[in-house]
JSON list of C-alpha atoms in Angstrom, two decimals:
[
{"chain": "A", "resi": 1, "resn": "UNK", "atom": "CA", "xyz": [33.32, 7.96, -11.80]},
{"chain": "A", "resi": 2, "resn": "UNK", "atom": "CA", "xyz": [35.16, 11.31, -11.51]},
{"chain": "A", "resi": 3, "resn": "UNK", "atom": "CA", "xyz": [33.72, 14.56, -11.67]},
{"chain": "A", "resi": 4, "resn": "UNK", "atom": "CA", "xyz": [35.87, 17.50, -13.63]},
{"chain": "A", "resi": 5, "resn": "UNK", "atom": "CA", "xyz": [35.22, 21.52, -13.74]},
{"chain": "A", "resi": 6, "resn": "UNK", "atom": "CA", "xyz": [35.43, 22.68, -17.09]},
{"chain": "A", "resi": 7, "resn": "UNK", "atom": "CA", "xyz": [38.68, 24.33, -18.02]},
{"chain": "A", "resi": 8, "resn": "UNK", "atom": "CA", "xyz": [38.31, 28.31, -17.47]},
{"chain": "A", "resi": 9, "resn": "UNK", "atom": "CA", "xyz": [35.39, 28.10, -15.09]},
{"chain": "A", "resi": 10, "resn": "UNK", "atom": "CA", "xyz": [35.55, 30.42, -12.24]},
{"chain": "A", "resi": 11, "resn": "UNK", "atom": "CA", "xyz": [35.69, 28.60, -9.01]},
{"chain": "A", "resi": 12, "resn": "UNK", "atom": "CA", "xyz": [34.66, 30.48, -5.67]},
{"chain": "A", "resi": 13, "resn": "UNK", "atom": "CA", "xyz": [37.79, 31.15, -3.24]},
{"chain": "A", "resi": 14, "resn": "UNK", "atom": "CA", "xyz": [36.11, 29.66, -0.26]},
{"chain": "A", "resi": 15, "resn": "UNK", "atom": "CA", "xyz": [34.49, 26.49, -0.80]},
{"chain": "A", "resi": 16, "resn": "UNK", "atom": "CA", "xyz": [34.93, 24.95, 2.71]},
{"chain": "A", "resi": 17, "resn": "UNK", "atom": "CA", "xyz": [31.16, 24.52, 3.13]},
{"chain": "A", "resi": 18, "resn": "UNK", "atom": "CA", "xyz": [30.31, 23.22, -0.47]},
{"chain": "A", "resi": 19, "resn": "UNK", "atom": "CA", "xyz": [28.83, 19.78, -1.22]},
{"chain": "A", "resi": 20, "resn": "UNK", "atom": "CA", "xyz": [28.81, 17.70, -4.35]},
{"chain": "A", "resi": 21, "resn": "UNK", "atom": "CA", "xyz": [25.65, 15.85, -4.80]},
{"chain": "A", "resi": 22, "resn": "UNK", "atom": "CA", "xyz": [25.36, 12.53, -7.06]},
{"chain": "A", "resi": 23, "resn": "UNK", "atom": "CA", "xyz": [22.24, 10.57, -7.97]},
{"chain": "A", "resi": 24, "resn": "UNK", "atom": "CA", "xyz": [21.62, 7.72, -10.18]},
{"chain": "A", "resi": 25, "resn": "UNK", "atom": "CA", "xyz": [18.48, 6.85, -11.82]},
{"chain": "A", "resi": 26, "resn": "UNK", "atom": "CA", "xyz": [17.19, 4.67, -14.39]},
{"chain": "A", "resi": 27, "resn": "UNK", "atom": "CA", "xyz": [17.32, 5.98, -17.81]},
{"chain": "A", "resi": 28, "resn": "UNK", "atom": "CA", "xyz": [13.68, 5.13, -18.71]},
{"chain": "A", "resi": 29, "resn": "UNK", "atom": "CA", "xyz": [10.63, 4.70, -16.56]},
{"chain": "A", "resi": 30, "resn": "UNK", "atom": "CA", "xyz": [9.74, 1.47, -18.30]},
{"chain": "A", "resi": 31, "resn": "UNK", "atom": "CA", "xyz": [10.66, -1.02, -15.67]},
{"chain": "A", "resi": 32, "resn": "UNK", "atom": "CA", "xyz": [10.07, 1.15, -12.63]},
{"chain": "A", "resi": 33, "resn": "UNK", "atom": "CA", "xyz": [7.45, -0.84, -10.08]},
{"chain": "A", "resi": 34, "resn": "UNK", "atom": "CA", "xyz": [4.06, 0.67, -10.73]},
{"chain": "A", "resi": 35, "resn": "UNK", "atom": "CA", "xyz": [3.89, 1.39, -6.70]},
{"chain": "A", "resi": 36, "resn": "UNK", "atom": "CA", "xyz": [7.06, 3.56, -7.06]},
{"chain": "A", "resi": 37, "resn": "UNK", "atom": "CA", "xyz": [6.27, 5.27, -10.19]},
{"chain": "A", "resi": 38, "resn": "UNK", "atom": "CA", "xyz": [2.80, 6.33, -8.94]},
{"chain": "A", "resi": 39, "resn": "UNK", "atom": "CA", "xyz": [3.90, 9.50, -7.11]},
{"chain": "A", "resi": 40, "resn": "UNK", "atom": "CA", "xyz": [6.57, 10.39, -9.52]},
{"chain": "A", "resi": 41, "resn": "UNK", "atom": "CA", "xyz": [4.80, 12.13, -12.59]},
{"chain": "A", "resi": 42, "resn": "UNK", "atom": "CA", "xyz": [6.46, 9.32, -14.75]},
{"chain": "A", "resi": 43, "resn": "UNK", "atom": "CA", "xyz": [10.18, 10.03, -13.79]},
{"chain": "A", "resi": 44, "resn": "UNK", "atom": "CA", "xyz": [12.17, 7.50, -12.67]},
{"chain": "A", "resi": 45, "resn": "UNK", "atom": "CA", "xyz": [13.32, 7.96, -9.26]},
{"chain": "A", "resi": 46, "resn": "UNK", "atom": "CA", "xyz": [16.77, 8.37, -7.89]},
{"chain": "A", "resi": 47, "resn": "UNK", "atom": "CA", "xyz": [17.97, 4.79, -6.92]},
{"chain": "A", "resi": 48, "resn": "UNK", "atom": "CA", "xyz": [21.42, 5.71, -5.36]},
{"chain": "A", "resi": 49, "resn": "UNK", "atom": "CA", "xyz": [22.13, 9.18, -4.08]},
{"chain": "A", "resi": 50, "resn": "UNK", "atom": "CA", "xyz": [25.41, 10.47, -2.04]},
{"chain": "A", "resi": 51, "resn": "UNK", "atom": "CA", "xyz": [26.47, 13.77, -0.57]},
{"chain": "A", "resi": 52, "resn": "UNK", "atom": "CA", "xyz": [30.20, 14.60, -0.60]},
{"chain": "A", "resi": 53, "resn": "UNK", "atom": "CA", "xyz": [31.35, 17.32, 1.61]},
{"chain": "A", "resi": 54, "resn": "UNK", "atom": "CA", "xyz": [33.95, 19.83, 0.67]},
{"chain": "A", "resi": 55, "resn": "UNK", "atom": "CA", "xyz": [35.17, 18.32, -2.90]},
{"chain": "A", "resi": 56, "resn": "UNK", "atom": "CA", "xyz": [38.23, 19.03, -4.45]},
{"chain": "A", "resi": 57, "resn": "UNK", "atom": "CA", "xyz": [38.13, 18.77, -8.33]},
{"chain": "A", "resi": 58, "resn": "UNK", "atom": "CA", "xyz": [38.90, 16.43, -10.28]},
{"chain": "A", "resi": 59, "resn": "UNK", "atom": "CA", "xyz": [36.62, 14.66, -7.58]},
{"chain": "A", "resi": 60, "resn": "UNK", "atom": "CA", "xyz": [36.36, 10.56, -7.79]},
{"chain": "A", "resi": 61, "resn": "UNK", "atom": "CA", "xyz": [33.80, 8.88, -6.20]},
{"chain": "A", "resi": 62, "resn": "UNK", "atom": "CA", "xyz": [31.97, 5.52, -5.82]},
{"chain": "A", "resi": 63, "resn": "UNK", "atom": "CA", "xyz": [28.16, 4.72, -5.17]},
{"chain": "A", "resi": 64, "resn": "UNK", "atom": "CA", "xyz": [27.50, 1.62, -3.20]},
{"chain": "A", "resi": 65, "resn": "UNK", "atom": "CA", "xyz": [24.79, 0.14, -1.43]},
{"chain": "A", "resi": 66, "resn": "UNK", "atom": "CA", "xyz": [25.24, 2.61, 1.40]},
{"chain": "A", "resi": 67, "resn": "UNK", "atom": "CA", "xyz": [24.03, 5.26, -1.00]},
{"chain": "A", "resi": 68, "resn": "UNK", "atom": "CA", "xyz": [20.79, 3.33, -1.78]},
{"chain": "A", "resi": 69, "resn": "UNK", "atom": "CA", "xyz": [17.64, 5.41, -1.59]},
{"chain": "A", "resi": 70, "resn": "UNK", "atom": "CA", "xyz": [14.16, 3.89, -0.47]},
{"chain": "A", "resi": 71, "resn": "UNK", "atom": "CA", "xyz": [12.99, 3.36, -4.19]},
{"chain": "A", "resi": 72, "resn": "UNK", "atom": "CA", "xyz": [16.58, 1.90, -5.06]},
{"chain": "A", "resi": 73, "resn": "UNK", "atom": "CA", "xyz": [16.58, -0.57, -2.28]},
{"chain": "A", "resi": 74, "resn": "UNK", "atom": "CA", "xyz": [13.59, -2.49, -3.30]},
{"chain": "A", "resi": 75, "resn": "UNK", "atom": "CA", "xyz": [13.91, -6.14, -4.34]},
{"chain": "A", "resi": 76, "resn": "UNK", "atom": "CA", "xyz": [12.40, -7.52, -7.43]},
{"chain": "A", "resi": 77, "resn": "UNK", "atom": "CA", "xyz": [9.48, -9.56, -6.74]},
{"chain": "A", "resi": 78, "resn": "UNK", "atom": "CA", "xyz": [9.47, -10.90, -10.41]},
{"chain": "A", "resi": 79, "resn": "UNK", "atom": "CA", "xyz": [12.34, -13.32, -9.93]},
{"chain": "A", "resi": 80, "resn": "UNK", "atom": "CA", "xyz": [13.21, -15.93, -7.23]},
{"chain": "A", "resi": 81, "resn": "UNK", "atom": "CA", "xyz": [16.87, -14.21, -7.16]},
{"chain": "A", "resi": 82, "resn": "UNK", "atom": "CA", "xyz": [17.19, -11.28, -4.56]},
{"chain": "A", "resi": 83, "resn": "UNK", "atom": "CA", "xyz": [18.07, -8.59, -6.93]},
{"chain": "A", "resi": 84, "resn": "UNK", "atom": "CA", "xyz": [17.36, -4.63, -7.31]},
{"chain": "A", "resi": 85, "resn": "UNK", "atom": "CA", "xyz": [14.61, -3.87, -9.81]},
{"chain": "A", "resi": 86, "resn": "UNK", "atom": "CA", "xyz": [16.91, -1.69, -11.56]},
{"chain": "A", "resi": 87, "resn": "UNK", "atom": "CA", "xyz": [20.21, -3.82, -11.91]},
{"chain": "A", "resi": 88, "resn": "UNK", "atom": "CA", "xyz": [19.99, -4.31, -15.61]},
{"chain": "A", "resi": 89, "resn": "UNK", "atom": "CA", "xyz": [18.89, -1.18, -16.84]},
{"chain": "A", "resi": 90, "resn": "UNK", "atom": "CA", "xyz": [21.08, 1.77, -17.82]},
{"chain": "A", "resi": 91, "resn": "UNK", "atom": "CA", "xyz": [21.55, 4.44, -15.28]},
{"chain": "A", "resi": 92, "resn": "UNK", "atom": "CA", "xyz": [22.01, 8.28, -15.62]},
{"chain": "A", "resi": 93, "resn": "UNK", "atom": "CA", "xyz": [24.14, 10.00, -13.40]},
{"chain": "A", "resi": 94, "resn": "UNK", "atom": "CA", "xyz": [23.81, 13.56, -12.41]},
{"chain": "A", "resi": 95, "resn": "UNK", "atom": "CA", "xyz": [25.85, 15.85, -9.93]},
{"chain": "A", "resi": 96, "resn": "UNK", "atom": "CA", "xyz": [25.29, 18.99, -8.28]},
{"chain": "A", "resi": 97, "resn": "UNK", "atom": "CA", "xyz": [27.85, 21.20, -6.57]},
{"chain": "A", "resi": 98, "resn": "UNK", "atom": "CA", "xyz": [26.34, 23.34, -4.12]},
{"chain": "A", "resi": 99, "resn": "UNK", "atom": "CA", "xyz": [28.20, 26.37, -2.52]},
{"chain": "A", "resi": 100, "resn": "UNK", "atom": "CA", "xyz": [26.15, 26.31, 0.78]},
{"chain": "A", "resi": 101, "resn": "UNK", "atom": "CA", "xyz": [26.46, 22.61, 1.25]},
{"chain": "A", "resi": 102, "resn": "UNK", "atom": "CA", "xyz": [22.66, 22.21, 1.83]}
]
């Protein structure tokens, strides 16, 4: 994916300790396994999450299996094929640029 900053946005002079956080979650809670959904108030949990220190915009990124969360790493018990329970679902990506990197 690619993250851009809206034209005309004010960017701080020193961004050396900033970090960009990207998460991906299913768009609907319909197929989230019950054991995962029970503690989430009905909102699908992130299945992928990554932290990118000191990004320069436009910033290109890729989420991989290394970015799986505990919930995202769960395999589907409904099929004989080892696959992630969320693989065939639409995902919502969100990003947060944090100036202090935490």
